[in-house]
Amino acid sequence: MKIDWNRRTCARRGHITYLPDEEHLRAKLHAGTALGTAWRCLRCGDFVLGEPHGSGPAAEAPLVPRGKVLRDLFLLRFLAVERAVRGVFIVLAAIAVWQFSNSQDAVRQFFDKNLDVVRPVAAHFHYDLDHSPVVDTIRKTFGYQHSTLMLVAGALLLYALVEIVEGVGLWRAKRWAEYLTVVATAAFLPLEIYELTEKVSWLKIATLVVNILAVLYIAVAKRLFGLRGGRAAFEEERQSASLLEVETSAGVPAAAHNG
């Protein structure tokens, strides 16, 4: 089933109409009905009763995202939410590391005490806690210096900040955020691949695939780094996304374009 992104967006946000100063365009964008004058929505193309939302020269009409542009915006906002949620979890991890750095001894005592309680249960299921990789990893963290843990917490906060900034920028469809997302995500791909060589898990594989697809999609679809014509081609595509631009092109003789 093909999604009509234009009508889907208009159903949620409402229509956008415009009264151009140019007579030949005005005639195309409005119609008289028994209920009153209707104006053509710049996004979905349907005629809407009531006064237009704006007026002025056609060149100053709002550029309304339509079709493929709307679909791309939806995907960008999906990535924005994913980045923001990830950023929040990283902040929580940083807080946990910071709290742990200030109470290592108490946490070690709590861990050792409860480990002794769990040991008989683990032995019943033939699980050796003394040689468990998880237990060994936790014990190693008790040996980290306070300064090292604070450095880790600071690095996590910095990483979280980058993720949240990416999320906000992508939600607002900012081009700088697209560049930041591609660069930051690509920078961590070698680390994610290295982690897979250490231990394979479906979560790691899924994360790697999502990040690779995100990098490729944003770079290609948004024409970053000069791809597919670069920024000039991107701006031309964005301009042509406005229905009023289409109507303007249709109303201007070809000679006018060449002149």
PDB file of N, CA, C and O in Angstrom, residues 76 79 83 162-163 165-167 169-170 175-187 211 214-215 218:
ATOM      1  N   LEU A  76      13.850  11.046   8.906  1.00  0.00           N
ATOM      2  CA  LEU A  76      14.798  11.814   9.704  1.00  0.00           C
ATOM      3  C   LEU A  76      14.307  11.945  11.145  1.00  0.00           C
ATOM      4  O   LEU A  76      15.096  11.861  12.099  1.00  0.00           O
ATOM      5  N   LEU A  79      14.904   8.799  13.072  1.00  0.00           N
ATOM      6  CA  LEU A  79      16.296   8.759  13.523  1.00  0.00           C
ATOM      7  C   LEU A  79      16.522   9.743  14.667  1.00  0.00           C
ATOM      8  O   LEU A  79      17.311   9.479  15.578  1.00  0.00           O
ATOM      9  N   ARG A  83      18.068   8.807  18.262  1.00  0.00           N
ATOM     10  CA  ARG A  83      19.258   9.461  18.806  1.00  0.00           C
ATOM     11  C   ARG A  83      18.965  10.076  20.176  1.00  0.00           C
ATOM     12  O   ARG A  83      19.783   9.988  21.095  1.00  0.00           O
ATOM     13  N   VAL A 162      26.307  14.841  22.156  1.00  0.00           N
ATOM     14  CA  VAL A 162      26.347  14.743  20.694  1.00  0.00           C
ATOM     15  C   VAL A 162      25.076  14.070  20.168  1.00  0.00           C
ATOM     16  O   VAL A 162      24.458  14.530  19.197  1.00  0.00           O
ATOM     17  N   GLU A 163      24.661  12.989  20.831  1.00  0.00           N
ATOM     18  CA  GLU A 163      23.459  12.263  20.400  1.00  0.00           C
ATOM     19  C   GLU A 163      22.212  13.135  20.503  1.00  0.00           C
ATOM     20  O   GLU A 163      21.375  13.150  19.594  1.00  0.00           O
ATOM     21  N   VAL A 165      22.062  16.491  20.574  1.00  0.00           N
ATOM     22  CA  VAL A 165      22.158  17.568  19.589  1.00  0.00           C
ATOM     23  C   VAL A 165      21.791  17.047  18.204  1.00  0.00           C
ATOM     24  O   VAL A 165      21.070  17.703  17.448  1.00  0.00           O
ATOM     25  N   GLU A 166      22.270  15.851  17.871  1.00  0.00           N
ATOM     26  CA  GLU A 166      21.883  15.224  16.599  1.00  0.00           C
ATOM     27  C   GLU A 166      20.369  15.080  16.514  1.00  0.00           C
ATOM     28  O   GLU A 166      19.762  15.403  15.490  1.00  0.00           O
ATOM     29  N   GLY A 167      19.772  14.565  17.588  1.00  0.00           N
ATOM     30  CA  GLY A 167      18.335  14.344  17.597  1.00  0.00           C
ATOM     31  C   GLY A 167      17.546  15.617  17.379  1.00  0.00           C
ATOM     32  O   GLY A 167      16.618  15.661  16.564  1.00  0.00           O
ATOM     33  N   GLY A 169      18.620  18.464  16.025  1.00  0.00           N
ATOM     34  CA  GLY A 169      18.880  18.982  14.687  1.00  0.00           C
ATOM     35  C   GLY A 169      18.165  18.201  13.606  1.00  0.00           C
ATOM     36  O   GLY A 169      17.600  18.787  12.667  1.00  0.00           O
ATOM     37  N   LEU A 170      18.151  16.864  13.717  1.00  0.00           N
ATOM     38  CA  LEU A 170      17.449  16.041  12.733  1.00  0.00           C
ATOM     39  C   LEU A 170      15.948  16.284  12.787  1.00  0.00           C
ATOM     40  O   LEU A 170      15.270  16.304  11.747  1.00  0.00           O
ATOM     41  N   ARG A 175      20.505  20.967   8.104  1.00  0.00           N
ATOM     42  CA  ARG A 175      21.523  20.307   7.289  1.00  0.00           C
ATOM     43  C   ARG A 175      22.788  20.027   8.086  1.00  0.00           C
ATOM     44  O   ARG A 175      23.439  18.996   7.890  1.00  0.00           O
ATOM     45  N   TRP A 176      23.167  20.924   9.009  1.00  0.00           N
ATOM     46  CA  TRP A 176      24.354  20.689   9.819  1.00  0.00           C
ATOM     47  C   TRP A 176      24.191  19.430  10.662  1.00  0.00           C
ATOM     48  O   TRP A 176      25.172  18.716  10.934  1.00  0.00           O
ATOM     49  N   ALA A 177      22.951  19.148  11.095  1.00  0.00           N
ATOM     50  CA  ALA A 177      22.702  17.955  11.904  1.00  0.00           C
ATOM     51  C   ALA A 177      22.874  16.689  11.066  1.00  0.00           C
ATOM     52  O   ALA A 177      23.320  15.652  11.580  1.00  0.00           O
ATOM     53  N   GLU A 178      22.538  16.775   9.791  1.00  0.00           N
ATOM     54  CA  GLU A 178      22.718  15.628   8.904  1.00  0.00           C
ATOM     55  C   GLU A 178      24.206  15.327   8.739  1.00  0.00           C
ATOM     56  O   GLU A 178      24.622  14.164   8.789  1.00  0.00           O
ATOM     57  N   TYR A 179      24.998  16.383   8.562  1.00  0.00           N
ATOM     58  CA  TYR A 179      26.454  16.192   8.478  1.00  0.00           C
ATOM     59  C   TYR A 179      26.999  15.615   9.790  1.00  0.00           C
ATOM     60  O   TYR A 179      27.821  14.684   9.786  1.00  0.00           O
ATOM     61  N   LEU A 180      26.561  16.178  10.908  1.00  0.00           N
ATOM     62  CA  LEU A 180      27.032  15.715  12.212  1.00  0.00           C
ATOM     63  C   LEU A 180      26.671  14.254  12.431  1.00  0.00           C
ATOM     64  O   LEU A 180      27.496  13.465  12.924  1.00  0.00           O
ATOM     65  N   THR A 181      25.463  13.873  12.060  1.00  0.00           N
ATOM     66  CA  THR A 181      25.011  12.491  12.241  1.00  0.00           C
ATOM     67  C   THR A 181      25.847  11.532  11.417  1.00  0.00           C
ATOM     68  O   THR A 181      26.272  10.470  11.910  1.00  0.00           O
ATOM     69  N   VAL A 182      26.095  11.885  10.165  1.00  0.00           N
ATOM     70  CA  VAL A 182      26.880  11.011   9.289  1.00  0.00           C
ATOM     71  C   VAL A 182      28.305  10.863   9.816  1.00  0.00           C
ATOM     72  O   VAL A 182      28.839   9.745   9.916  1.00  0.00           O
ATOM     73  N   VAL A 183      28.937  11.973  10.169  1.00  0.00           N
ATOM     74  CA  VAL A 183      30.327  11.933  10.636  1.00  0.00           C
ATOM     75  C   VAL A 183      30.438  11.184  11.971  1.00  0.00           C
ATOM     76  O   VAL A 183      31.300  10.303  12.137  1.00  0.00           O
ATOM     77  N   ALA A 184      29.567  11.534  12.921  1.00  0.00           N
ATOM     78  CA  ALA A 184      29.645  10.919  14.248  1.00  0.00           C
ATOM     79  C   ALA A 184      29.324   9.423  14.189  1.00  0.00           C
ATOM     80  O   ALA A 184      29.996   8.610  14.839  1.00  0.00           O
ATOM     81  N   THR A 185      28.307   9.070  13.419  1.00  0.00           N
ATOM     82  CA  THR A 185      27.928   7.652  13.325  1.00  0.00           C
ATOM     83  C   THR A 185      29.010   6.849  12.619  1.00  0.00           C
ATOM     84  O   THR A 185      29.367   5.747  13.050  1.00  0.00           O
ATOM     85  N   ALA A 186      29.551   7.391  11.526  1.00  0.00           N
ATOM     86  CA  ALA A 186      30.602   6.687  10.779  1.00  0.00           C
ATOM     87  C   ALA A 186      31.853   6.510  11.636  1.00  0.00           C
ATOM     88  O   ALA A 186      32.560   5.502  11.512  1.00  0.00           O
ATOM     89  N   ALA A 187      32.126   7.471  12.513  1.00  0.00           N
ATOM     90  CA  ALA A 187      33.329   7.398  13.348  1.00  0.00           C
ATOM     91  C   ALA A 187      33.284   6.217  14.310  1.00  0.00           C
ATOM     92  O   ALA A 187      34.327   5.674  14.689  1.00  0.00           O
ATOM     93  N   ASN A 211      22.969   1.649  11.849  1.00  0.00           N
ATOM     94  CA  ASN A 211      23.887   2.787  11.718  1.00  0.00           C
ATOM     95  C   ASN A 211      24.467   2.895  10.316  1.00  0.00           C
ATOM     96  O   ASN A 211      24.618   3.998   9.777  1.00  0.00           O
ATOM     97  N   ALA A 214      21.720   4.209   8.129  1.00  0.00           N
ATOM     98  CA  ALA A 214      21.480   5.624   8.423  1.00  0.00           C
ATOM     99  C   ALA A 214      22.516   6.506   7.744  1.00  0.00           C
ATOM    100  O   ALA A 214      22.182   7.539   7.149  1.00  0.00           O
ATOM    101  N   VAL A 215      23.789   6.096   7.820  1.00  0.00           N
ATOM    102  CA  VAL A 215      24.863   6.869   7.184  1.00  0.00           C
ATOM    103  C   VAL A 215      24.656   6.940   5.675  1.00  0.00           C
ATOM    104  O   VAL A 215      24.725   8.016   5.065  1.00  0.00           O
ATOM    105  N   ILE A 218      21.258   9.039   4.735  1.00  0.00           N
ATOM    106  CA  ILE A 218      21.338  10.492   4.903  1.00  0.00           C
ATOM    107  C   ILE A 218      22.316  11.096   3.903  1.00  0.00           C
ATOM    108  O   ILE A 218      22.033  12.126   3.279  1.00  0.00           O
TER     109      ILE A 218
END
